[in-house]
Structure formats: C-alpha cells, structure tokens
C-alpha cells in the first residue's frame, strides 16, 4: 500500500508546471494533438497524425523505431529537442487547469492536475478493469525514459450535483474568462484550457476533492504504470503524483461506449457453427445502425452480442444456462457474472471458441464501423458489444471487483498534447 503523500483519505490534487505547445511555433494546436495512445488505430491513424504536423504529439506517445529501447530513447530525444527549440515550453508557475470539451451533443468540463497516487486497497482511486503486464511494461519504459507524463488519465467522481460549490464553482467561474488556448480537432470537438493559479481558487478545488473518491474511466494501464514507477523511486517526490483529468459526472455525465473484439483467424461461419445449441443465433438486417438497434433491444433481456465480418449481422443471445454454470466463476457478485464481457471471455472465448486472449488472436477496437470493416477485409469475426452503465461500473469498483479488461470506453477522452507534465520540473 502506498503511504507517501496520502495522509488525507481523498483525492489530493496539486498544481504543476505544465508543458504546453507554443502556438507560434506549430502549424496549429489541432494539428499537434492526438487521441490517447491506445485509441490511435495503427498504422493508418499513426501515419495520418505524423503527417498532420512534424511536431504532432504522437511522436512522443507512439515513437517509431526498430527496438523498444530505440523507440523510447527517440521519444526522449524528441522531447528534449522540442523544449530546446521552444516548440514546447513550461509554465512560469504551477497551476491546476480547467479543461473543457464540447461538440453539438456533449459538454465535458473538469480539472487537470497532479494527483497523489494510491493503491486499490486505499479506496481513493478505484480501478474497474484488469491490465495487461506487457502494456504496463511498455508504458513504464516510455515514462521512465522521457521522465514525463505525456497524456492525462480520465478519472470521474460524483458530487451531489445540486449546487455549484467547490471545484464545480471554480470551474464555472473560470470558464467565463478568456482561455489559455482554444482549438477544434478534426473529430469536431472544441477544446479550451484555462490555468488556475489563484491560491484561493486552488484551495477551494483541493478541499472539495479531498472529500471524494474517483473511478478510473480511461487509463488503467497508465495508472498501473504510475504506481509501478513510484515504487522504483524510494524518496518522496514528483513520482508520487500522476497527471489526471478529474470530471464530476453528476454535473457533466460522460458517454459510455463499448470496446469491440476482432477475432483474428476465426471466420464468421466457424464462429456461428460453434454456437449451435449454446446460444440463440438470428440474422438481423443492416445497415450497421439498424443492427445495433437490434443488439440494444436484445441486451435489455440478457447477454447479447452482434457478430459481423461476412457481410451480414448475426445477433447472438440467450446463452444456455448450463454453459454459464459450467464456465462463469460463481465466487463473484451477480452483477459481474452477468456482464456481457464476463460471458464473452469466460464462456465464449475460453470454452466455446478457445481463443487465447493475446494480441495475436484478439484486437480491441473502439470504433464500431472500423471493427466491422477490418473483419470483412480479413475474413475474421467482429464481436460487437453493448455498453454498460457507469453506475454499474462504479458499484463493482467499490466492491473491489474488476471487470474483464477493455469492458468499457468512457468519453470524450481528453486530447493528448494540450498539457504535459515533466517529472524533471518537480
């Protein structure tokens, strides 16, 4: 259990000297930003971002070289050169940051800062998904070599939502002022960022957050990486804190979407044949939005999945109870046992299709249309999922129960590249 920097049992958020792009030194702020590293669809998305601007942040979060060591050393050298050339520059004083994202459908506002690290047993920051060791190793190598937090995690907390007090009050006062930066990314989201440097405003935010716990909405691997690197540094210091965006979802609800599975080497006919007698299988009409409506309707009655990849859509639901009894662990809460992701991994992947959960066999894809397109192109199977509710995710996390990894996709996710944190600046 971590005991450094967490004397208060709540969210301890402190200011930091952010690194930001100097607008005059880049083509545009939108051209140097990126989605989080694990959302970039490689290789097409990577090449698109690299060509958008020679200083796009993707060169730091997903450096390209022949070996892991070379990639990370390249990212560190690039970061150093951008600082030396004035492409990136540190703030003159520590700050918390108010960050706003909006499009025609959603408004999200939160606070970016350096959050004191704590383990799951402390109940301050609640994970809800398991992590993969090789991904944590990859992110740890990059953070260690660059000595930087290149993109904020997305964490949520819930106030009573009734009155604008504490952090919410500061946020809503701050957004009335001119922002430090404003840009619109190609996905249509408008981004604005403000620095909060007034001691009274910072104290109001910090005191409010000390009363709350947070759910990791996006960034489980990076949070696990923060904790791992903290253990490597014996003395108290900057490695005891991690870069995060905290959003009050009672005030600004997030969008919760599914992360879909692409099963390499499993054609749809073979996948369907293995389900005979174990699930009900029905062909449903397209196009994709219509098929997803059928999935949503079926999901109200129990476990349901939509299989695609052969040019059609196949609704899979009503699993055999004997199969579930035989394959789903009984020592977990009922809410966990009945999750679509639980049934998919324990019953379908492990026992029916016998597919190992590793990158050579399964890809995790956020975009629904991209999952279908890749399955059709490669003769594989896309398993499309229906999203779960945030309340269920939070309830399981409070019980200390983790969901199968990549069970949810909370958003909108913060754009990478608007503000970075250097560990060398303290």
Tab-separated table of C-alpha atoms in Angstrom:
chain	number	residue	atom	x	y	z
A	1	UNK	CA	0.000	0.000	0.000
A	2	UNK	CA	1.259	3.462	-0.835
A	3	UNK	CA	1.675	5.694	2.187
A	4	UNK	CA	3.568	8.586	0.593
A	5	UNK	CA	1.636	11.797	0.019
A	6	UNK	CA	-1.784	10.421	1.033
A	7	UNK	CA	-2.267	11.455	4.630
A	8	UNK	CA	-5.749	12.654	3.678
A	9	UNK	CA	-8.065	9.849	2.570
A	10	UNK	CA	-9.415	11.524	-0.520
A	11	UNK	CA	-8.306	12.936	-3.849
A	12	UNK	CA	-5.213	15.047	-3.240
A	13	UNK	CA	-4.703	17.153	-6.359
A	14	UNK	CA	-1.777	19.571	-6.581
A	15	UNK	CA	-0.706	22.104	-9.226
A	16	UNK	CA	2.221	21.526	-11.567
A	17	UNK	CA	4.182	23.479	-14.176
A	18	UNK	CA	2.548	22.296	-17.350
A	19	UNK	CA	4.415	21.874	-20.609
A	20	UNK	CA	2.443	23.326	-23.493
A	21	UNK	CA	2.975	23.838	-27.198
A	22	UNK	CA	3.971	27.392	-28.130
A	23	UNK	CA	1.262	28.291	-30.688
A	24	UNK	CA	3.573	30.444	-32.777
A	25	UNK	CA	5.952	27.510	-33.297
A	26	UNK	CA	3.452	24.975	-34.667
A	27	UNK	CA	1.067	24.949	-37.601
A	28	UNK	CA	-1.995	24.732	-35.350
A	29	UNK	CA	-2.816	23.307	-31.951
A	30	UNK	CA	-5.305	20.913	-33.530
A	31	UNK	CA	-2.595	19.533	-35.823
A	32	UNK	CA	-0.278	18.621	-32.933
A	33	UNK	CA	-2.866	16.832	-30.775
A	34	UNK	CA	-3.763	13.151	-30.808
A	35	UNK	CA	-6.258	10.758	-29.233
A	36	UNK	CA	-4.842	8.690	-26.321
A	37	UNK	CA	-2.140	6.238	-27.387
A	38	UNK	CA	-4.424	3.182	-27.235
A	39	UNK	CA	-7.138	4.764	-29.390
A	40	UNK	CA	-4.850	5.541	-32.325
A	41	UNK	CA	-5.695	2.930	-34.963
A	42	UNK	CA	-2.361	1.709	-36.229
A	43	UNK	CA	-0.891	2.022	-38.792
A	44	UNK	CA	-3.335	4.272	-40.697
A	45	UNK	CA	-4.129	6.546	-37.779
A	46	UNK	CA	-0.485	6.823	-36.800
A	47	UNK	CA	0.621	7.865	-40.281
A	48	UNK	CA	-2.235	10.362	-40.515
A	49	UNK	CA	-1.183	12.026	-37.274
A	50	UNK	CA	2.514	12.025	-38.138
A	51	UNK	CA	1.744	13.781	-41.412
A	52	UNK	CA	-0.575	16.341	-39.788
A	53	UNK	CA	2.365	18.282	-38.320
A	54	UNK	CA	6.068	17.455	-37.782
A	55	UNK	CA	5.551	18.155	-34.081
A	56	UNK	CA	2.440	16.047	-33.529
A	57	UNK	CA	2.406	14.543	-30.011
A	58	UNK	CA	2.106	11.038	-31.486
A	59	UNK	CA	5.876	11.181	-31.992
A	60	UNK	CA	6.190	11.139	-28.204
A	61	UNK	CA	3.411	8.734	-27.196
A	62	UNK	CA	3.966	6.220	-30.044
A	63	UNK	CA	7.568	6.684	-31.222
A	64	UNK	CA	8.657	4.520	-34.146
A	65	UNK	CA	11.977	2.632	-34.225
A	66	UNK	CA	13.279	-0.908	-34.574
A	67	UNK	CA	13.555	-1.748	-30.857
A	68	UNK	CA	11.773	-0.787	-27.649
A	69	UNK	CA	14.896	0.921	-26.309
A	70	UNK	CA	15.400	2.865	-29.529
A	71	UNK	CA	11.768	3.961	-29.602
A	72	UNK	CA	11.845	5.319	-26.071
A	73	UNK	CA	15.223	6.989	-26.483
A	74	UNK	CA	13.881	8.606	-29.638
A	75	UNK	CA	10.856	9.954	-27.750
A	76	UNK	CA	13.114	11.368	-25.011
A	77	UNK	CA	15.431	12.987	-27.570
A	78	UNK	CA	12.445	14.454	-29.424
A	79	UNK	CA	11.010	15.885	-26.206
A	80	UNK	CA	14.372	17.421	-25.289
A	81	UNK	CA	14.791	18.950	-28.731
A	82	UNK	CA	11.287	20.414	-28.761
A	83	UNK	CA	11.977	22.017	-25.386
A	84	UNK	CA	15.338	23.351	-26.563
A	85	UNK	CA	13.786	24.746	-29.758
A	86	UNK	CA	10.860	26.349	-27.942
A	87	UNK	CA	8.251	24.099	-29.562
A	88	UNK	CA	7.156	23.162	-26.047
A	89	UNK	CA	7.660	25.417	-23.045
A	90	UNK	CA	6.942	25.114	-19.302
A	91	UNK	CA	4.579	27.438	-17.493
A	92	UNK	CA	6.209	30.122	-15.372
A	93	UNK	CA	4.377	28.918	-12.251
A	94	UNK	CA	2.487	25.822	-11.063
A	95	UNK	CA	-1.203	25.670	-11.915
A	96	UNK	CA	-4.255	23.492	-11.963
A	97	UNK	CA	-6.071	23.573	-15.280
A	98	UNK	CA	-9.744	23.751	-16.153
A	99	UNK	CA	-10.353	21.792	-19.343
A	100	UNK	CA	-13.479	21.879	-21.492
A	101	UNK	CA	-14.501	19.668	-24.408
A	102	UNK	CA	-17.727	20.107	-26.300
A	103	UNK	CA	-19.497	19.331	-29.527
A	104	UNK	CA	-23.132	19.573	-30.547
A	105	UNK	CA	-24.066	16.616	-28.311
A	106	UNK	CA	-21.971	16.761	-25.152
A	107	UNK	CA	-20.250	19.202	-22.789
A	108	UNK	CA	-17.489	17.982	-20.511
A	109	UNK	CA	-15.552	20.076	-18.002
A	110	UNK	CA	-13.011	19.011	-15.434
A	111	UNK	CA	-9.774	19.823	-13.638
A	112	UNK	CA	-6.306	18.709	-14.730
A	113	UNK	CA	-3.666	18.348	-12.045
A	114	UNK	CA	-1.121	16.055	-10.432
A	115	UNK	CA	-2.938	13.509	-8.256
A	116	UNK	CA	-1.349	11.768	-5.269
A	117	UNK	CA	-1.004	8.079	-6.077
A	118	UNK	CA	-2.771	5.424	-4.038
A	119	UNK	CA	-3.272	1.686	-4.376
A	120	UNK	CA	-6.651	-0.038	-4.787
A	121	UNK	CA	-6.725	-1.090	-1.118
A	122	UNK	CA	-6.899	2.552	-0.051
A	123	UNK	CA	-10.223	3.056	-1.834
A	124	UNK	CA	-9.338	6.518	-3.152
A	125	UNK	CA	-8.855	5.741	-6.839
A	126	UNK	CA	-10.926	2.771	-7.975
A	127	UNK	CA	-9.911	0.669	-10.969
A	128	UNK	CA	-12.643	-1.301	-12.710
A	129	UNK	CA	-10.657	-3.274	-15.270
A	130	UNK	CA	-7.687	-5.618	-15.219
A	131	UNK	CA	-4.480	-4.665	-17.010
A	132	UNK	CA	-2.027	-6.485	-19.267
A	133	UNK	CA	1.523	-6.770	-17.946
A	134	UNK	CA	3.167	-6.161	-21.318
A	135	UNK	CA	1.281	-2.885	-21.831
A	136	UNK	CA	2.274	-1.632	-18.371
A	137	UNK	CA	5.869	-2.592	-19.178
A	138	UNK	CA	5.673	-0.658	-22.465
A	139	UNK	CA	4.262	2.491	-20.855
A	140	UNK	CA	6.701	2.251	-17.943
A	141	UNK	CA	9.664	2.112	-20.317
A	142	UNK	CA	8.400	5.218	-22.110
A	143	UNK	CA	7.639	7.236	-18.957
A	144	UNK	CA	10.902	6.225	-17.338
A	145	UNK	CA	12.968	7.244	-20.352
A	146	UNK	CA	11.188	10.534	-21.041
A	147	UNK	CA	10.637	11.374	-17.343
A	148	UNK	CA	7.282	12.797	-18.386
A	149	UNK	CA	3.556	12.200	-18.205
A	150	UNK	CA	2.543	12.825	-21.794
A	151	UNK	CA	-1.229	12.462	-21.516
A	152	UNK	CA	-3.712	12.766	-18.644
A	153	UNK	CA	-5.797	9.853	-17.416
A	154	UNK	CA	-9.568	10.357	-17.330
A	155	UNK	CA	-10.967	9.908	-13.800
A	156	UNK	CA	-14.521	10.557	-12.614
A	157	UNK	CA	-16.030	11.450	-9.269
A	158	UNK	CA	-19.561	12.333	-8.211
A	159	UNK	CA	-20.683	15.367	-6.241
A	160	UNK	CA	-24.255	15.786	-5.002
A	161	UNK	CA	-24.808	17.668	-8.251
A	162	UNK	CA	-27.330	20.066	-6.730
A	163	UNK	CA	-25.305	23.244	-6.329
A	164	UNK	CA	-22.196	24.706	-7.908
A	165	UNK	CA	-19.801	24.514	-4.976
A	166	UNK	CA	-16.161	23.576	-4.507
A	167	UNK	CA	-14.398	22.515	-7.689
A	168	UNK	CA	-17.555	22.998	-9.764
A	169	UNK	CA	-17.888	26.597	-8.607
A	170	UNK	CA	-14.296	27.343	-9.560
A	171	UNK	CA	-14.745	25.662	-12.947
A	172	UNK	CA	-17.874	27.640	-13.750
A	173	UNK	CA	-16.243	30.924	-12.714
A	174	UNK	CA	-13.108	30.126	-14.681
A	175	UNK	CA	-14.834	29.370	-17.992
A	176	UNK	CA	-16.159	32.926	-18.040
A	177	UNK	CA	-12.583	34.164	-18.581
A	178	UNK	CA	-10.598	34.051	-21.844
A	179	UNK	CA	-8.846	30.672	-22.136
A	180	UNK	CA	-5.142	29.960	-22.443
A	181	UNK	CA	-5.881	28.041	-25.626
A	182	UNK	CA	-8.813	27.087	-27.801
A	183	UNK	CA	-8.831	24.710	-30.749
A	184	UNK	CA	-11.164	22.421	-32.684
A	185	UNK	CA	-9.916	18.952	-33.572
A	186	UNK	CA	-10.935	17.098	-36.711
A	187	UNK	CA	-13.449	14.980	-34.789
A	188	UNK	CA	-15.494	18.155	-34.297
A	189	UNK	CA	-14.703	18.642	-30.610
A	190	UNK	CA	-13.888	22.137	-29.420
A	191	UNK	CA	-11.254	22.253	-26.668
A	192	UNK	CA	-10.483	25.089	-24.233
A	193	UNK	CA	-7.945	25.231	-21.392
A	194	UNK	CA	-7.512	27.698	-18.519
A	195	UNK	CA	-4.812	27.931	-15.838
A	196	UNK	CA	-5.982	28.224	-12.224
A	197	UNK	CA	-3.233	29.973	-10.278
A	198	UNK	CA	-5.169	31.969	-7.676
A	199	UNK	CA	-4.388	30.422	-4.258
A	200	UNK	CA	-7.992	30.757	-3.065
A	201	UNK	CA	-9.390	29.027	-6.158
A	202	UNK	CA	-6.836	26.246	-5.894
A	203	UNK	CA	-7.574	25.758	-2.203
A	204	UNK	CA	-11.311	25.548	-2.958
A	205	UNK	CA	-10.723	22.837	-5.559
A	206	UNK	CA	-8.297	20.895	-3.386
A	207	UNK	CA	-10.517	20.964	-0.287
A	208	UNK	CA	-13.533	19.784	-2.277
A	209	UNK	CA	-11.704	16.883	-3.934
A	210	UNK	CA	-10.390	15.617	-0.591
A	211	UNK	CA	-13.992	14.573	0.162
A	212	UNK	CA	-14.247	12.303	-2.891
A	213	UNK	CA	-13.010	9.059	-4.390
A	214	UNK	CA	-12.531	8.582	-8.118
A	215	UNK	CA	-13.226	5.891	-10.690
A	216	UNK	CA	-10.653	5.309	-13.431
A	217	UNK	CA	-12.688	5.897	-16.568
A	218	UNK	CA	-9.793	5.680	-19.026
A	219	UNK	CA	-6.141	4.943	-18.320
A	220	UNK	CA	-5.905	1.770	-16.223
A	221	UNK	CA	-2.558	0.818	-17.742
A	222	UNK	CA	-1.099	4.273	-17.209
A	223	UNK	CA	-2.333	4.342	-13.591
A	224	UNK	CA	-0.728	0.951	-13.001
A	225	UNK	CA	2.410	2.383	-14.612
A	226	UNK	CA	2.361	5.386	-12.256
A	227	UNK	CA	2.221	3.013	-9.276
A	228	UNK	CA	4.993	0.835	-10.664
A	229	UNK	CA	7.340	3.760	-11.269
A	230	UNK	CA	6.568	5.202	-7.841
A	231	UNK	CA	7.926	2.004	-6.304
A	232	UNK	CA	11.159	2.488	-8.223
A	233	UNK	CA	11.749	5.856	-6.565
A	234	UNK	CA	12.338	5.415	-2.862
A	235	UNK	CA	12.374	9.095	-1.919
A	236	UNK	CA	9.212	11.214	-1.881
A	237	UNK	CA	8.948	13.427	-4.925
A	238	UNK	CA	7.247	14.022	-8.286
A	239	UNK	CA	6.860	10.277	-8.976
A	240	UNK	CA	4.323	10.157	-6.119
A	241	UNK	CA	1.840	12.017	-8.353
A	242	UNK	CA	0.258	11.304	-11.722
A	243	UNK	CA	-1.251	13.525	-14.410
A	244	UNK	CA	-5.057	13.232	-14.462
A	245	UNK	CA	-8.247	14.922	-15.619
A	246	UNK	CA	-10.984	14.724	-12.963
A	247	UNK	CA	-14.591	15.088	-14.146
A	248	UNK	CA	-17.645	15.324	-11.895
A	249	UNK	CA	-20.111	13.099	-13.742
A	250	UNK	CA	-23.012	14.241	-11.579
A	251	UNK	CA	-22.501	17.609	-13.246
A	252	UNK	CA	-21.040	16.560	-16.596
A	253	UNK	CA	-22.079	12.987	-17.474
A	254	UNK	CA	-19.693	11.036	-19.658
A	255	UNK	CA	-20.625	8.964	-22.659
A	256	UNK	CA	-20.053	5.238	-22.078
A	257	UNK	CA	-19.409	3.115	-25.139
A	258	UNK	CA	-18.281	-0.428	-25.755
A	259	UNK	CA	-14.925	-1.697	-26.917
A	260	UNK	CA	-15.390	-4.356	-29.561
A	261	UNK	CA	-13.384	-7.540	-30.213
A	262	UNK	CA	-11.820	-8.547	-33.510
A	263	UNK	CA	-11.050	-12.280	-33.534
A	264	UNK	CA	-8.167	-12.931	-35.906
A	265	UNK	CA	-8.317	-16.140	-37.895
A	266	UNK	CA	-11.892	-17.045	-36.934
A	267	UNK	CA	-14.287	-16.720	-39.902
A	268	UNK	CA	-17.885	-15.877	-39.058
A	269	UNK	CA	-19.291	-19.241	-40.317
A	270	UNK	CA	-16.941	-21.122	-37.989
A	271	UNK	CA	-17.825	-18.842	-35.075
A	272	UNK	CA	-21.547	-19.372	-35.637
A	273	UNK	CA	-21.254	-23.139	-36.082
A	274	UNK	CA	-19.603	-23.461	-32.658
A	275	UNK	CA	-22.578	-21.700	-31.030
A	276	UNK	CA	-25.138	-24.300	-32.082
A	277	UNK	CA	-27.215	-25.361	-29.085
A	278	UNK	CA	-25.417	-22.926	-26.776
A	279	UNK	CA	-26.863	-19.545	-27.860
A	280	UNK	CA	-29.782	-18.376	-29.930
A	281	UNK	CA	-28.458	-17.075	-33.257
A	282	UNK	CA	-30.502	-14.881	-35.596
A	283	UNK	CA	-29.561	-12.929	-38.700
A	284	UNK	CA	-30.645	-9.277	-38.406
A	285	UNK	CA	-30.988	-6.663	-41.099
A	286	UNK	CA	-28.455	-3.916	-41.704
A	287	UNK	CA	-27.167	-1.348	-42.158
A	288	UNK	CA	-24.959	-1.185	-39.074
A	289	UNK	CA	-27.037	1.351	-37.074
A	290	UNK	CA	-30.147	-0.783	-37.544
A	291	UNK	CA	-28.303	-3.934	-36.487
A	292	UNK	CA	-27.005	-2.118	-33.390
A	293	UNK	CA	-30.588	-1.194	-32.506
A	294	UNK	CA	-31.438	-4.890	-32.556
A	295	UNK	CA	-28.467	-5.563	-30.259
A	296	UNK	CA	-29.625	-2.855	-27.845
A	297	UNK	CA	-33.131	-4.330	-27.725
A	298	UNK	CA	-31.808	-7.825	-27.042
A	299	UNK	CA	-29.421	-6.515	-24.358
A	300	UNK	CA	-32.370	-5.358	-22.244
A	301	UNK	CA	-33.271	-9.036	-21.702
A	302	UNK	CA	-29.841	-10.534	-21.042
A	303	UNK	CA	-26.469	-11.215	-22.619
A	304	UNK	CA	-26.329	-10.344	-26.303
A	305	UNK	CA	-23.638	-9.894	-28.947
A	306	UNK	CA	-23.598	-8.917	-32.595
A	307	UNK	CA	-21.254	-10.860	-34.891
A	308	UNK	CA	-20.098	-9.364	-38.197
A	309	UNK	CA	-17.439	-9.954	-40.819
A	310	UNK	CA	-19.165	-11.926	-43.587
A	311	UNK	CA	-21.223	-9.044	-44.972
A	312	UNK	CA	-24.161	-9.691	-42.643
A	313	UNK	CA	-25.076	-9.234	-38.989
A	314	UNK	CA	-25.812	-12.082	-36.600
A	315	UNK	CA	-27.464	-11.492	-33.230
A	316	UNK	CA	-26.288	-13.927	-30.567
A	317	UNK	CA	-28.254	-14.031	-27.294
A	318	UNK	CA	-29.997	-16.275	-24.725
A	319	UNK	CA	-26.963	-18.299	-23.588
A	320	UNK	CA	-27.521	-21.826	-22.336
A	321	UNK	CA	-27.733	-21.757	-18.533
A	322	UNK	CA	-25.751	-24.978	-18.218
A	323	UNK	CA	-22.923	-23.384	-20.210
A	324	UNK	CA	-22.879	-20.362	-17.893
A	325	UNK	CA	-22.953	-22.559	-14.781
A	326	UNK	CA	-20.044	-24.553	-16.128
A	327	UNK	CA	-17.867	-21.646	-17.266
A	328	UNK	CA	-18.605	-18.468	-15.275
A	329	UNK	CA	-16.930	-18.342	-11.828
A	330	UNK	CA	-19.529	-18.458	-9.057
A	331	UNK	CA	-17.449	-16.607	-6.450
A	332	UNK	CA	-18.177	-13.123	-7.841
A	333	UNK	CA	-21.180	-10.793	-7.442
A	334	UNK	CA	-24.153	-11.480	-9.686
A	335	UNK	CA	-23.630	-8.140	-11.430
A	336	UNK	CA	-20.171	-9.324	-12.531
A	337	UNK	CA	-21.294	-12.816	-13.530
A	338	UNK	CA	-23.959	-11.419	-15.854
A	339	UNK	CA	-21.776	-8.843	-17.620
A	340	UNK	CA	-21.582	-9.319	-21.376
A	341	UNK	CA	-17.786	-9.046	-21.163
A	342	UNK	CA	-17.680	-11.764	-18.496
A	343	UNK	CA	-19.810	-14.150	-20.548
A	344	UNK	CA	-17.848	-13.351	-23.696
A	345	UNK	CA	-14.459	-14.062	-22.137
A	346	UNK	CA	-15.253	-16.928	-19.786
A	347	UNK	CA	-17.832	-18.808	-21.840
A	348	UNK	CA	-17.255	-17.908	-25.487
A	349	UNK	CA	-13.556	-17.118	-25.834
A	350	UNK	CA	-12.219	-19.562	-23.246
A	351	UNK	CA	-14.537	-22.544	-23.732
A	352	UNK	CA	-16.523	-22.340	-26.973
A	353	UNK	CA	-14.098	-20.726	-29.416
A	354	UNK	CA	-10.956	-21.499	-27.361
A	355	UNK	CA	-9.208	-18.283	-28.361
A	356	UNK	CA	-6.255	-17.083	-26.252
A	357	UNK	CA	-6.578	-13.508	-25.024
A	358	UNK	CA	-3.427	-12.106	-26.553
A	359	UNK	CA	-2.779	-9.568	-29.342
A	360	UNK	CA	-2.029	-12.212	-31.951
A	361	UNK	CA	-5.562	-13.583	-31.576
A	362	UNK	CA	-7.713	-10.658	-30.397
A	363	UNK	CA	-7.704	-6.934	-31.204
A	364	UNK	CA	-9.691	-4.415	-29.165
A	365	UNK	CA	-11.306	-1.731	-31.325
A	366	UNK	CA	-13.253	1.295	-30.096
A	367	UNK	CA	-14.852	2.288	-33.396
A	368	UNK	CA	-17.779	0.055	-34.388
A	369	UNK	CA	-17.580	0.643	-38.140
A	370	UNK	CA	-13.807	0.072	-38.099
A	371	UNK	CA	-14.278	-3.277	-36.325
A	372	UNK	CA	-16.750	-4.445	-38.972
A	373	UNK	CA	-14.619	-3.174	-41.852
A	374	UNK	CA	-11.474	-4.899	-40.581
A	375	UNK	CA	-13.343	-8.167	-40.001
A	376	UNK	CA	-14.763	-8.127	-43.525
A	377	UNK	CA	-11.379	-7.257	-45.026
A	378	UNK	CA	-9.523	-10.014	-43.177
A	379	UNK	CA	-12.144	-12.753	-43.143
A	380	UNK	CA	-12.325	-12.665	-39.355
A	381	UNK	CA	-15.085	-12.118	-36.805
A	382	UNK	CA	-16.019	-8.846	-35.122
A	383	UNK	CA	-17.890	-9.234	-31.833
A	384	UNK	CA	-19.828	-6.027	-31.238
A	385	UNK	CA	-20.742	-5.236	-27.639
A	386	UNK	CA	-23.489	-3.200	-25.979
A	387	UNK	CA	-22.242	-0.614	-23.422
A	388	UNK	CA	-22.733	-0.913	-19.664
A	389	UNK	CA	-23.920	1.860	-17.363
A	390	UNK	CA	-21.450	3.976	-15.369
A	391	UNK	CA	-23.393	3.255	-12.160
A	392	UNK	CA	-22.798	-0.480	-12.554
A	393	UNK	CA	-19.098	0.059	-13.245
A	394	UNK	CA	-18.738	2.250	-10.150
A	395	UNK	CA	-20.683	-0.165	-7.945
A	396	UNK	CA	-18.456	-3.104	-8.893
A	397	UNK	CA	-15.321	-0.988	-8.415
A	398	UNK	CA	-16.424	-0.028	-4.909
A	399	UNK	CA	-16.765	-3.742	-4.133
A	400	UNK	CA	-13.189	-4.249	-5.309
A	401	UNK	CA	-14.341	-6.309	-8.283
A	402	UNK	CA	-12.600	-5.679	-11.607
A	403	UNK	CA	-14.319	-6.234	-14.926
A	404	UNK	CA	-12.682	-8.057	-17.822
A	405	UNK	CA	-10.236	-5.677	-19.450
A	406	UNK	CA	-11.471	-3.398	-22.196
A	407	UNK	CA	-15.061	-3.703	-20.971
A	408	UNK	CA	-15.906	-0.022	-21.342
A	409	UNK	CA	-14.917	3.113	-23.214
A	410	UNK	CA	-15.689	6.334	-21.370
A	411	UNK	CA	-15.572	9.577	-23.287
A	412	UNK	CA	-14.978	12.010	-24.629
A	413	UNK	CA	-11.354	11.334	-23.789
A	414	UNK	CA	-9.017	14.283	-23.225
A	415	UNK	CA	-6.987	15.275	-26.249
A	416	UNK	CA	-3.323	14.382	-25.882
A	417	UNK	CA	-0.916	17.264	-26.364
A	418	UNK	CA	-2.728	20.177	-24.746
A	419	UNK	CA	-0.778	19.986	-21.486
A	420	UNK	CA	2.065	17.641	-20.434
A	421	UNK	CA	3.838	17.111	-17.112
A	422	UNK	CA	7.605	16.872	-16.801
A	423	UNK	CA	8.885	14.897	-13.823
A	424	UNK	CA	12.156	16.809	-14.078
A	425	UNK	CA	10.382	20.046	-13.116
A	426	UNK	CA	9.301	18.571	-9.763
